[in-house]
Each structure stands twice: as C-alpha cells, then as structure tokens.
Amino acid sequence: MTARPAKEAPPSPPRPLRPVRRTPPAPRMPRPGDPTGPRRLYHRAKRAWDRPLTAYYLVLGGSLLIMVLGLVMVYSASQIKALQSGLSPTYFFRKQLLAAALGGGLMVLATKLPVRAHRALAYPLIAASVFLMCLVQVPGIGVAVNGNQNWISLGGPFQLQPSEFGKLALVLWGADLLARKQERRLLTQWKHLLVPLIPAAFLLLGLIMLGGDMGTAIILTAILFGLLWLAGAPTRLFVGVLAAAGVIGALLIKTSANRMSRLACIGATDPGPGDQCWQAVHGIYALASGGFFGSGLGASMEKWGELPEPHTDFIFAITGEELGLAGTLSVLALFAALGYAGIRVAGRTEDPFVRYAAGGVTTWITAQAVVNIGAVLGLLPIAGVPLPLFSYGGSALLPTMFAVGLLIAFARDEPAARAALAMRQPVFARMPAGVRRKTMRRRVKKLPSGER
C-alpha cells in the first residue's frame, strides 16, 4: 500500500515591507584645533575658491554678466545720442546686440578649437591685421573718427577698426613664438627673447600711431610687456624696454596739443579755458550725482548732451550715475574676478603656449579696463579706449569675446577641470555605448505563476 503524498502547504503571503528607519549621522563635534567663527568661514571659502572648476566658472560667468550688463547700459546711455542724430532710440543697442550675437559665435568657436588650431591661426591673423592697418591709411578706404584715422568703412553704418584685431593677433602670435622658443630653450638668449617679437610689435604700434590712436597703442604696449614678463625677461631688460617706451610716449604727447590737454585734465574739477576738460569734469559729475544706489536705470541727466561719448568711452560714468556706487563696484568686482581667473589659468598650466596666451589675454582685458576706468575717475588721461565687453563698439567686442573663449577653453582643459566636468555628467552619459544599449531593456523577473 503506497503512502499518500502529503498535501503541500499553501504559500504564505509575503510579509509587507517595513520602511527602514535610518538614523541621521550624529553631528561632528568640533575638535580643539578646528577653526571657529570667521576663521571657519574663511577656510570654507578658501576650499571653494581652490576647486578645479573655479576659474572656468569665473571666466564664463563673469564675462557673460559683464556683457549683459553692458548691453543694458548701452541701451540706456545711447538713446538720447541716437535721437539727437535723428536715429531710432534703439539704433546703437541693436548694432551692439548684433555684435554680441556674432561675438558669442566666435566665443563658442574659440572654446571648441584645439590648441594646435589656435597656434595655426596666429600667423594668418597677424598678417591680415597688418594688411588691414595698411589699408586704413589708403585715401578713400580709411575713415577718420574723432580725429583718428583707424577705421575702414564696410558700407552703410558698419565700420571696422583693424587695430582691435591687432591686439588678438599679437597675443596669439607672440604666445606661439615664445612657446616654440621655450621648447628649444632659446629664451635664455636676449636676441631670441627680443627678435622678432619687439620688431613685430613696433610695426603694429607704428601703424596704429599713424592714425593717431594712442589709446590702442598703450594697450598693445601693455600686452607686449605682459608677454615679456611671462617669458622671464631680466629686470634690466624689462626696465630698459619700459624706459624706451616711456621716452617715445613722452615725445608723442609733447608734440601733440590734444594729448597735452588730455594730460592736463587729470584730477580736474573745472572745465578750464575753452572747456578743454569738459568731458573729464562731467564724468566726475555723473559719478558724484549717482550716490550709493544711483538715480535709477534710464534716469541719467549727463547723457542729455552734457557728457560726450556716454555709450562708449564714458559708459562707466553713466553706470555710476544710474546704478550708483553699488553698480560700479559690481562692475569692478566682475573685472577683478575675470583677471584672477586668467592669472590662475596661466599659472596652473604646463603648456607654454597656453600660459603665454592666457597671460596676454588677461593683461589685455585688465589693462584696458584700468585705463578706461582710471580716465573716468580722473586718475589717468583720457585715452579713448572702450571698457572691454561693456562699451558700445562691435570692432572691440568681437576680438575680445574670441579672447574670452580662449580663456574658457584653457580653463576647461586643465586636467583637474576635465576630471571634474566628467564626473558632473549623468551616469548614463558616462557609460560606454555597448553598456548603454544593454541597459536600455528593462529586466523583469518572471513570477512562478507565469505572470509579469
């Protein structure tokens, strides 16, 4: 007699899952040696400041904020000037917005190009700059603006100032030249340090001074000194070149009544005889009437024909009048952050071309900002240079935005920055293609009953 099989017990219903209670970790108790109070905040800020992506975000965010605020101030400062010229009140703003859009494309292009492409671009750019600067002096092609013949008419309301592109050309060509000589260990010899960098820079300076634009020549000289400093020029050589440039500059100022009058307006509080210091004094009036928080956006009084060039060289004065001390300090802080980021990029790279190019761009932007703001404050003579990324002028904005794109590319290509950017991508984006295809399917475990 066979034994009857025992009946299988019905499966017990699954137990409901209980939520797992996780106790939060206990707060870390301060140790005797830990900093407290302001020192703790200082150390936190220092750690945040030393992160790999700090320079990248400072260059990107600082330049975009300067440009956006500059567009707002160009719109506010140029309306009355446009109406006085019989134009639409948005005429200058629309031209600046178009230049900003084109400059944004150049900035994106500069961030995408590899370093070898930037180095290959140096020689065609400097050759084109010299050719265009020579065309400026040809009658019928060159156009004089405010007594300086440094423009080429492109038809209609559009004009081009080749000397602005000469700054970018000197930075790229000088960086490539010094990098190749450093790779061959030739920079320890004076002749390789000075030739052909100094003759090429003097050629650009001579073509600029033929048109009478001493402000651009000052910025170009600052770029040259920045490159020599980064190349490790000896102090006596550096002082000698600086003394020669000072003597030449003094002779150029002495032989021009216009430049002598600008030099005499430093610290002026009265327009003087013949109103020769009218622009400098009314720039101070605009800053003084702004107070701490300004008279309000669009409420400037000096732009109603009192202050010449309110949307170009003296836009910082209109910013102080409408946005007050808070607005001007914000602009100064943005330029300081941009300058710090450029110095950090130049100091942390191992590529000599990147170091020279980043240092040259930083010298260019900071020196031009100092010259412009110093003239508005009455601390320096009026040199006629725009505030980078801020003042009206497409010829100045386009090469400056390309130069900012260089800084962004260099800051992003640091090894630590590349690793940090890779870690910030989504996990799915970091997976290899084969793994991603496999994980696209949803894996579902079959139940004993055959149901899904």
Short mmCIF file of C-alpha atoms in Angstrom, two decimals:
data_model
loop_
_atom_site.label_atom_id
_atom_site.label_comp_id
_atom_site.label_asym_id
_atom_site.label_seq_id
_atom_site.Cartn_x
_atom_site.Cartn_y
_atom_site.Cartn_z
CA MET A 1 0.00 0.00 0.00
CA THR A 2 1.58 3.20 -1.16
CA ALA A 3 1.75 6.20 1.08
CA ARG A 4 -0.43 9.10 0.08
CA PRO A 5 1.67 12.16 -0.71
CA ALA A 6 1.35 14.87 1.82
CA LYS A 7 -0.50 17.95 0.73
CA GLU A 8 1.69 20.95 0.03
CA ALA A 9 1.05 23.76 2.37
CA PRO A 10 -0.24 26.87 0.61
CA PRO A 11 2.43 29.52 0.19
CA SER A 12 2.35 32.04 2.93
CA PRO A 13 1.51 35.57 1.83
CA PRO A 14 4.53 37.84 1.54
CA ARG A 15 5.19 39.97 4.51
CA PRO A 16 4.74 43.67 3.96
CA LEU A 17 7.97 45.54 3.71
CA ARG A 18 8.69 47.72 6.63
CA PRO A 19 10.29 51.06 5.98
CA VAL A 20 13.86 51.11 7.08
CA ARG A 21 14.42 53.85 9.55
CA ARG A 22 17.78 55.42 9.04
CA THR A 23 19.09 57.42 11.85
CA PRO A 24 20.85 60.58 10.71
CA PRO A 25 24.55 60.62 11.47
CA ALA A 26 25.50 62.36 14.61
CA PRO A 27 26.81 65.88 14.07
CA ARG A 28 30.56 66.08 14.11
CA MET A 29 31.70 67.67 17.31
CA PRO A 30 34.30 70.40 16.87
CA ARG A 31 37.77 69.42 17.87
CA PRO A 32 40.05 71.62 19.93
CA GLY A 33 42.18 72.57 16.89
CA ASP A 34 39.30 73.22 14.47
CA PRO A 35 38.76 76.84 13.34
CA THR A 36 35.61 78.51 14.56
CA GLY A 37 33.67 81.62 13.66
CA PRO A 38 35.14 83.83 10.94
CA ARG A 39 38.15 81.58 10.51
CA ARG A 40 35.87 78.64 9.71
CA LEU A 41 34.04 80.67 7.07
CA TYR A 42 37.38 81.78 5.66
CA HIS A 43 38.60 78.18 5.32
CA ARG A 44 35.34 77.13 3.66
CA ALA A 45 35.58 79.99 1.19
CA LYS A 46 39.21 79.13 0.51
CA ARG A 47 38.34 75.49 -0.21
CA ALA A 48 35.56 76.57 -2.55
CA TRP A 49 37.90 79.07 -4.24
CA ASP A 50 40.54 76.38 -4.84
CA ARG A 51 38.21 73.94 -6.61
CA PRO A 52 39.26 72.81 -10.10
CA LEU A 53 36.33 74.48 -11.89
CA THR A 54 36.57 77.86 -10.15
CA ALA A 55 38.50 79.54 -12.97
CA TYR A 56 36.18 78.05 -15.60
CA TYR A 57 33.03 79.37 -13.93
CA LEU A 58 34.60 82.74 -13.16
CA VAL A 59 35.61 83.34 -16.77
CA LEU A 60 32.32 82.09 -18.21
CA GLY A 61 30.01 83.71 -15.68
CA GLY A 62 31.98 86.93 -15.24
CA SER A 63 32.30 87.65 -18.97
CA LEU A 64 28.63 86.92 -19.65
CA LEU A 65 27.49 89.12 -16.76
CA ILE A 66 29.72 91.98 -17.93
CA MET A 67 28.37 91.67 -21.46
CA VAL A 68 24.70 91.51 -20.41
CA LEU A 69 25.07 94.48 -18.06
CA GLY A 70 26.92 96.31 -20.82
CA LEU A 71 24.02 95.73 -23.24
CA VAL A 72 21.60 97.17 -20.69
CA MET A 73 23.78 100.24 -20.13
CA VAL A 74 24.38 100.76 -23.87
CA TYR A 75 20.61 100.80 -24.38
CA SER A 76 20.16 103.28 -21.54
CA ALA A 77 23.11 105.55 -22.37
CA SER A 78 22.69 105.72 -26.16
CA GLN A 79 19.01 106.62 -26.54
CA ILE A 80 19.47 110.40 -26.32
CA LYS A 81 22.56 110.29 -28.56
CA ALA A 82 20.58 108.37 -31.19
CA LEU A 83 17.64 110.76 -31.04
CA GLN A 84 19.95 113.77 -31.36
CA SER A 85 21.40 112.18 -34.52
CA GLY A 86 17.92 111.64 -35.99
CA LEU A 87 18.02 107.86 -35.48
CA SER A 88 15.83 105.34 -33.72
CA PRO A 89 16.40 105.27 -29.94
CA THR A 90 17.35 101.60 -30.20
CA TYR A 91 19.81 102.13 -33.07
CA PHE A 92 23.05 101.68 -31.11
CA PHE A 93 21.55 98.94 -28.96
CA ARG A 94 20.53 96.87 -32.00
CA LYS A 95 24.01 97.18 -33.50
CA GLN A 96 25.60 96.16 -30.21
CA LEU A 97 23.19 93.24 -29.86
CA LEU A 98 24.13 92.04 -33.36
CA ALA A 99 27.82 92.33 -32.48
CA ALA A 100 27.20 90.40 -29.24
CA ALA A 101 25.48 87.60 -31.17
CA LEU A 102 28.38 87.38 -33.63
CA GLY A 103 30.85 87.57 -30.74
CA GLY A 104 29.01 84.76 -28.98
CA GLY A 105 29.54 82.58 -32.04
CA LEU A 106 33.24 83.46 -32.06
CA MET A 107 33.48 82.67 -28.35
CA VAL A 108 31.89 79.24 -28.84
CA LEU A 109 34.22 78.62 -31.79
CA ALA A 110 37.24 79.52 -29.66
CA THR A 111 36.14 77.11 -26.92
CA LYS A 112 35.79 74.25 -29.43
CA LEU A 113 39.07 74.69 -31.31
CA PRO A 114 42.06 72.70 -30.03
CA VAL A 115 45.29 74.40 -29.01
CA ARG A 116 47.06 73.47 -32.24
CA ALA A 117 44.31 75.24 -34.22
CA HIS A 118 44.81 78.40 -32.18
CA ARG A 119 48.52 78.24 -32.86
CA ALA A 120 47.92 77.74 -36.57
CA LEU A 121 45.58 80.75 -36.58
CA ALA A 122 48.25 83.11 -35.20
CA TYR A 123 50.22 83.80 -38.40
CA PRO A 124 47.27 84.38 -40.77
CA LEU A 125 45.68 86.66 -38.17
CA ILE A 126 48.71 88.90 -37.69
CA ALA A 127 49.28 89.07 -41.46
CA ALA A 128 45.65 90.08 -42.02
CA SER A 129 45.85 92.67 -39.23
CA VAL A 130 48.96 94.31 -40.72
CA PHE A 131 47.36 94.35 -44.17
CA LEU A 132 44.14 95.95 -42.89
CA MET A 133 46.09 98.52 -40.86
CA CYS A 134 47.93 99.50 -44.04
CA LEU A 135 44.59 99.82 -45.87
CA VAL A 136 43.43 102.28 -43.22
CA GLN A 137 45.99 104.81 -44.48
CA VAL A 138 44.88 104.49 -48.12
CA PRO A 139 42.76 107.53 -49.15
CA GLY A 140 39.19 106.55 -49.94
CA ILE A 141 39.35 103.39 -47.81
CA GLY A 142 40.34 104.64 -44.38
CA VAL A 143 37.83 106.65 -42.37
CA ALA A 144 38.66 109.22 -39.68
CA VAL A 145 36.56 109.18 -36.50
CA ASN A 146 37.10 111.85 -33.81
CA GLY A 147 40.40 112.84 -35.43
CA ASN A 148 41.83 109.30 -35.51
CA GLN A 149 42.07 107.53 -38.87
CA ASN A 150 41.87 103.92 -37.73
CA TRP A 151 38.67 102.74 -39.38
CA ILE A 152 37.63 101.02 -42.63
CA SER A 153 34.12 101.55 -43.98
CA LEU A 154 32.26 98.31 -44.73
CA GLY A 155 29.29 100.01 -46.30
CA GLY A 156 26.29 101.61 -44.68
CA PRO A 157 26.57 102.15 -40.92
CA PHE A 158 29.17 99.41 -40.41
CA GLN A 159 32.84 100.17 -39.88
CA LEU A 160 35.83 98.06 -38.87
CA GLN A 161 38.75 99.03 -36.64
CA PRO A 162 41.65 96.68 -37.56
CA SER A 163 43.78 97.74 -34.58
CA GLU A 164 41.35 95.93 -32.25
CA PHE A 165 42.09 92.67 -34.06
CA GLY A 166 45.79 93.54 -33.85
CA LYS A 167 45.60 93.01 -30.09
CA LEU A 168 44.34 89.45 -30.55
CA ALA A 169 46.90 88.85 -33.29
CA LEU A 170 49.79 89.97 -31.07
CA VAL A 171 48.60 87.73 -28.23
CA LEU A 172 48.31 84.57 -30.36
CA TRP A 173 51.41 85.17 -32.48
CA GLY A 174 53.56 86.24 -29.53
CA ALA A 175 52.41 83.24 -27.46
CA ASP A 176 53.19 80.80 -30.27
CA LEU A 177 56.58 82.42 -30.94
CA LEU A 178 57.67 82.36 -27.30
CA ALA A 179 56.35 78.82 -26.79
CA ARG A 180 58.36 77.47 -29.72
CA LYS A 181 61.49 79.21 -28.49
CA GLN A 182 60.97 77.91 -24.96
CA GLU A 183 60.61 74.37 -26.28
CA ARG A 184 64.03 74.81 -27.92
CA ARG A 185 65.44 76.50 -24.78
CA LEU A 186 66.31 79.70 -26.61
CA LEU A 187 64.67 82.24 -24.29
CA THR A 188 67.80 82.49 -22.17
CA GLN A 189 69.42 84.48 -25.02
CA TRP A 190 68.48 88.12 -25.40
CA LYS A 191 68.37 88.08 -29.18
CA HIS A 192 65.82 85.24 -29.22
CA LEU A 193 63.79 86.92 -26.49
CA LEU A 194 63.57 90.24 -28.35
CA VAL A 195 63.65 89.23 -32.02
CA PRO A 196 61.28 89.10 -33.83
CA LEU A 197 58.77 89.89 -31.06
CA ILE A 198 59.87 93.51 -30.48
CA PRO A 199 60.15 94.47 -34.20
CA ALA A 200 56.71 92.99 -34.97
CA ALA A 201 55.15 94.80 -32.02
CA PHE A 202 56.80 98.07 -33.08
CA LEU A 203 55.42 97.56 -36.60
CA LEU A 204 51.89 97.27 -35.21
CA LEU A 205 52.45 100.25 -32.93
CA GLY A 206 53.76 102.37 -35.81
CA LEU A 207 50.74 101.57 -37.98
CA ILE A 208 48.40 102.44 -35.11
CA MET A 209 50.18 105.71 -34.33
CA LEU A 210 49.98 106.73 -37.99
CA GLY A 211 46.26 107.06 -37.37
CA GLY A 212 46.79 108.94 -34.10
CA ASP A 213 45.21 106.32 -31.80
CA MET A 214 47.48 106.44 -28.77
CA GLY A 215 44.99 104.65 -26.50
CA THR A 216 45.15 101.43 -28.53
CA ALA A 217 48.94 101.79 -28.70
CA ILE A 218 49.07 101.86 -24.87
CA ILE A 219 47.08 98.62 -24.65
CA LEU A 220 49.28 96.97 -27.27
CA THR A 221 52.38 98.02 -25.30
CA ALA A 222 50.86 96.53 -22.15
CA ILE A 223 50.33 93.22 -23.98
CA LEU A 224 53.97 93.26 -25.12
CA PHE A 225 55.19 93.86 -21.57
CA GLY A 226 52.93 91.09 -20.29
CA LEU A 227 54.40 88.59 -22.76
CA LEU A 228 57.96 89.63 -21.88
CA TRP A 229 57.21 89.29 -18.17
CA LEU A 230 55.77 85.80 -18.64
CA ALA A 231 58.78 84.82 -20.74
CA GLY A 232 61.05 85.65 -17.81
CA ALA A 233 62.72 88.74 -19.23
CA PRO A 234 65.53 90.01 -16.97
CA THR A 235 64.71 93.02 -14.85
CA ARG A 236 67.30 95.25 -16.52
CA LEU A 237 65.95 94.32 -19.97
CA PHE A 238 62.40 94.88 -18.83
CA VAL A 239 63.29 98.27 -17.33
CA GLY A 240 65.18 99.22 -20.48
CA VAL A 241 62.25 98.45 -22.77
CA LEU A 242 59.90 100.25 -20.38
CA ALA A 243 62.16 103.32 -20.32
CA ALA A 244 62.36 103.37 -24.12
CA ALA A 245 58.57 103.13 -24.39
CA GLY A 246 58.21 105.92 -21.81
CA VAL A 247 60.54 108.22 -23.76
CA ILE A 248 58.72 107.56 -27.03
CA GLY A 249 55.36 108.12 -25.33
CA ALA A 250 56.55 111.39 -23.77
CA LEU A 251 57.71 112.65 -27.18
CA LEU A 252 54.39 111.73 -28.78
CA ILE A 253 52.48 113.53 -26.03
CA LYS A 254 54.75 116.57 -26.13
CA THR A 255 54.35 117.03 -29.88
CA SER A 256 50.52 116.94 -29.77
CA ALA A 257 48.43 119.74 -28.28
CA ASN A 258 45.42 117.44 -27.98
CA ARG A 259 47.36 114.89 -25.92
CA MET A 260 48.88 117.62 -23.76
CA SER A 261 45.40 118.95 -22.97
CA ARG A 262 44.26 115.46 -22.01
CA LEU A 263 47.24 115.11 -19.70
CA ALA A 264 46.41 118.47 -18.09
CA CYS A 265 42.87 117.28 -17.28
CA ILE A 266 43.99 114.65 -14.75
CA GLY A 267 42.19 115.42 -11.49
CA ALA A 268 40.46 118.48 -12.96
CA THR A 269 37.37 119.81 -11.18
CA ASP A 270 36.71 122.70 -13.58
CA PRO A 271 36.28 122.60 -17.38
CA GLY A 272 39.11 125.13 -17.73
CA PRO A 273 39.77 127.60 -20.52
CA GLY A 274 37.97 126.69 -23.72
CA ASP A 275 36.21 123.81 -21.88
CA GLN A 276 39.18 121.55 -22.65
CA CYS A 277 38.39 119.39 -19.60
CA TRP A 278 34.63 119.32 -20.20
CA GLN A 279 34.39 115.56 -20.68
CA ALA A 280 36.60 114.67 -17.71
CA VAL A 281 34.74 117.03 -15.35
CA HIS A 282 31.27 115.91 -16.40
CA GLY A 283 32.33 112.30 -15.94
CA ILE A 284 33.08 113.15 -12.31
CA TYR A 285 29.73 114.96 -12.07
CA ALA A 286 27.93 111.83 -13.27
CA LEU A 287 29.65 109.61 -10.72
CA ALA A 288 29.07 112.10 -7.90
CA SER A 289 25.35 112.52 -8.60
CA GLY A 290 24.74 108.76 -8.53
CA GLY A 291 25.26 108.32 -4.80
CA PHE A 292 25.20 104.83 -3.34
CA PHE A 293 22.34 103.32 -5.37
CA GLY A 294 22.04 105.69 -8.31
CA SER A 295 19.22 107.72 -9.76
CA GLY A 296 17.66 104.71 -11.45
CA LEU A 297 18.11 102.96 -14.78
CA GLY A 298 17.46 105.42 -17.61
CA ALA A 299 17.34 108.46 -15.30
CA SER A 300 20.78 109.88 -16.10
CA MET A 301 20.96 113.64 -16.67
CA GLU A 302 24.51 113.78 -18.06
CA LYS A 303 23.60 111.73 -21.14
CA TRP A 304 21.30 114.56 -22.29
CA GLY A 305 24.10 116.21 -24.25
CA GLU A 306 26.30 117.15 -21.28
CA LEU A 307 28.73 114.21 -21.34
CA PRO A 308 30.35 113.36 -24.70
CA GLU A 309 30.59 109.68 -25.68
CA PRO A 310 28.21 108.42 -22.94
CA HIS A 311 27.79 104.98 -24.54
CA THR A 312 31.44 104.33 -25.47
CA ASP A 313 34.42 105.70 -23.55
CA PHE A 314 32.41 107.12 -20.62
CA ILE A 315 29.76 104.46 -20.18
CA PHE A 316 31.22 103.73 -16.73
CA ALA A 317 30.26 107.26 -15.67
CA ILE A 318 26.65 106.72 -16.78
CA THR A 319 26.67 103.41 -14.91
CA GLY A 320 27.74 105.22 -11.75
CA GLU A 321 25.04 107.86 -12.21
CA GLU A 322 22.19 105.40 -12.82
CA LEU A 323 23.26 102.42 -10.68
CA GLY A 324 25.34 104.27 -8.10
CA LEU A 325 28.33 103.04 -6.17
CA ALA A 326 26.77 99.57 -5.93
CA GLY A 327 26.69 99.26 -9.72
CA THR A 328 30.24 100.48 -10.29
CA LEU A 329 31.63 98.24 -7.55
CA SER A 330 29.80 95.29 -9.12
CA VAL A 331 31.47 96.02 -12.46
CA LEU A 332 34.88 96.31 -10.77
CA ALA A 333 34.30 93.01 -8.93
CA LEU A 334 33.43 91.23 -12.19
CA PHE A 335 36.60 92.50 -13.89
CA ALA A 336 38.66 91.56 -10.82
CA ALA A 337 37.21 88.02 -10.89
CA LEU A 338 37.92 87.74 -14.61
CA GLY A 339 41.50 88.92 -14.09
CA TYR A 340 42.06 86.50 -11.20
CA ALA A 341 40.73 83.59 -13.26
CA GLY A 342 43.04 84.44 -16.16
CA ILE A 343 46.07 84.61 -13.86
CA ARG A 344 45.07 81.27 -12.31
CA VAL A 345 44.76 79.61 -15.73
CA ALA A 346 48.16 80.96 -16.79
CA GLY A 347 49.78 79.86 -13.53
CA ARG A 348 48.47 76.29 -13.37
CA THR A 349 49.06 75.09 -16.92
CA GLU A 350 52.07 73.13 -18.13
CA ASP A 351 51.65 74.14 -21.79
CA PRO A 352 53.83 77.19 -22.55
CA PHE A 353 51.52 78.42 -25.33
CA VAL A 354 48.52 78.30 -23.02
CA ARG A 355 50.46 80.18 -20.33
CA TYR A 356 51.54 82.97 -22.69
CA ALA A 357 48.17 83.25 -24.42
CA ALA A 358 46.19 83.27 -21.17
CA GLY A 359 48.56 85.82 -19.65
CA GLY A 360 48.40 88.01 -22.75
CA VAL A 361 44.59 87.99 -22.83
CA THR A 362 44.40 88.75 -19.10
CA THR A 363 46.88 91.63 -19.49
CA TRP A 364 44.89 92.99 -22.42
CA ILE A 365 41.48 92.99 -20.69
CA THR A 366 42.66 94.20 -17.28
CA ALA A 367 44.95 96.92 -18.67
CA GLN A 368 42.22 98.26 -20.93
CA ALA A 369 39.72 98.24 -18.06
CA VAL A 370 42.18 100.09 -15.80
CA VAL A 371 42.91 102.73 -18.47
CA ASN A 372 39.22 103.31 -19.19
CA ILE A 373 38.04 103.41 -15.58
CA GLY A 374 41.07 105.46 -14.50
CA ALA A 375 40.22 108.08 -17.14
CA VAL A 376 36.59 108.25 -15.97
CA LEU A 377 37.72 108.67 -12.36
CA GLY A 378 40.14 111.44 -13.33
CA LEU A 379 43.20 109.44 -12.31
CA LEU A 380 44.56 108.90 -15.84
CA PRO A 381 44.43 110.91 -19.06
CA ILE A 382 41.53 110.20 -21.40
CA ALA A 383 42.96 107.63 -23.81
CA GLY A 384 39.84 106.93 -25.87
CA VAL A 385 39.72 103.18 -25.25
CA PRO A 386 36.40 101.38 -24.58
CA LEU A 387 35.62 99.33 -21.50
CA PRO A 388 36.08 95.68 -22.58
CA LEU A 389 32.85 93.70 -23.12
CA PHE A 390 30.90 96.67 -21.76
CA SER A 391 31.16 99.73 -24.01
CA TYR A 392 29.49 100.16 -27.38
CA GLY A 393 31.57 99.04 -30.35
CA GLY A 394 31.46 95.86 -32.41
CA SER A 395 35.08 96.07 -33.57
CA ALA A 396 36.22 95.92 -29.94
CA LEU A 397 33.64 93.35 -28.83
CA LEU A 398 34.31 90.66 -31.45
CA PRO A 399 38.05 90.01 -30.78
CA THR A 400 37.54 90.42 -27.03
CA MET A 401 34.86 87.72 -26.97
CA PHE A 402 37.10 85.41 -29.01
CA ALA A 403 39.85 86.05 -26.45
CA VAL A 404 37.44 85.21 -23.62
CA GLY A 405 36.63 81.98 -25.46
CA LEU A 406 40.36 81.19 -25.36
CA LEU A 407 40.37 81.60 -21.58
CA ILE A 408 37.29 79.37 -21.25
CA ALA A 409 38.89 76.66 -23.38
CA PHE A 410 42.16 76.83 -21.44
CA ALA A 411 40.38 76.75 -18.06
CA ARG A 412 38.29 73.76 -19.12
CA ASP A 413 41.28 71.81 -20.48
CA GLU A 414 43.13 71.70 -17.16
CA PRO A 415 43.47 68.04 -16.06
CA ALA A 416 41.63 68.59 -12.78
CA ALA A 417 38.90 70.61 -14.51
CA ARG A 418 38.41 67.91 -17.17
CA ALA A 419 38.05 65.26 -14.49
CA ALA A 420 35.58 67.39 -12.53
CA LEU A 421 33.48 68.06 -15.64
CA ALA A 422 33.45 64.34 -16.50
CA MET A 423 32.24 63.48 -13.00
CA ARG A 424 29.41 66.00 -13.28
CA GLN A 425 27.94 64.33 -16.37
CA PRO A 426 24.99 61.99 -15.82
CA VAL A 427 25.90 58.36 -15.10
CA PHE A 428 24.08 57.18 -18.25
CA ALA A 429 26.12 59.59 -20.38
CA ARG A 430 29.42 58.30 -18.92
CA MET A 431 28.63 54.65 -19.76
CA PRO A 432 30.16 53.07 -22.88
CA ALA A 433 27.87 52.67 -25.88
CA GLY A 434 27.61 48.87 -25.52
CA VAL A 435 26.64 49.09 -21.87
CA ARG A 436 24.04 51.75 -22.67
CA ARG A 437 22.37 49.54 -25.30
CA LYS A 438 22.20 46.67 -22.86
CA THR A 439 20.73 48.76 -20.11
CA MET A 440 18.03 50.17 -22.39
CA ARG A 441 15.99 46.99 -21.90
CA ARG A 442 14.03 46.67 -18.75
CA ARG A 443 14.80 43.43 -16.94
CA VAL A 444 11.71 41.89 -15.27
CA LYS A 445 11.90 38.71 -13.25
CA LYS A 446 9.23 36.09 -14.05
CA LEU A 447 6.94 35.04 -11.24
CA PRO A 448 6.13 31.30 -10.62
CA SER A 449 2.57 31.81 -11.91
CA GLY A 450 3.84 32.97 -15.27
CA GLU A 451 2.57 36.47 -14.77
CA ARG A 452 4.71 39.51 -15.34
#
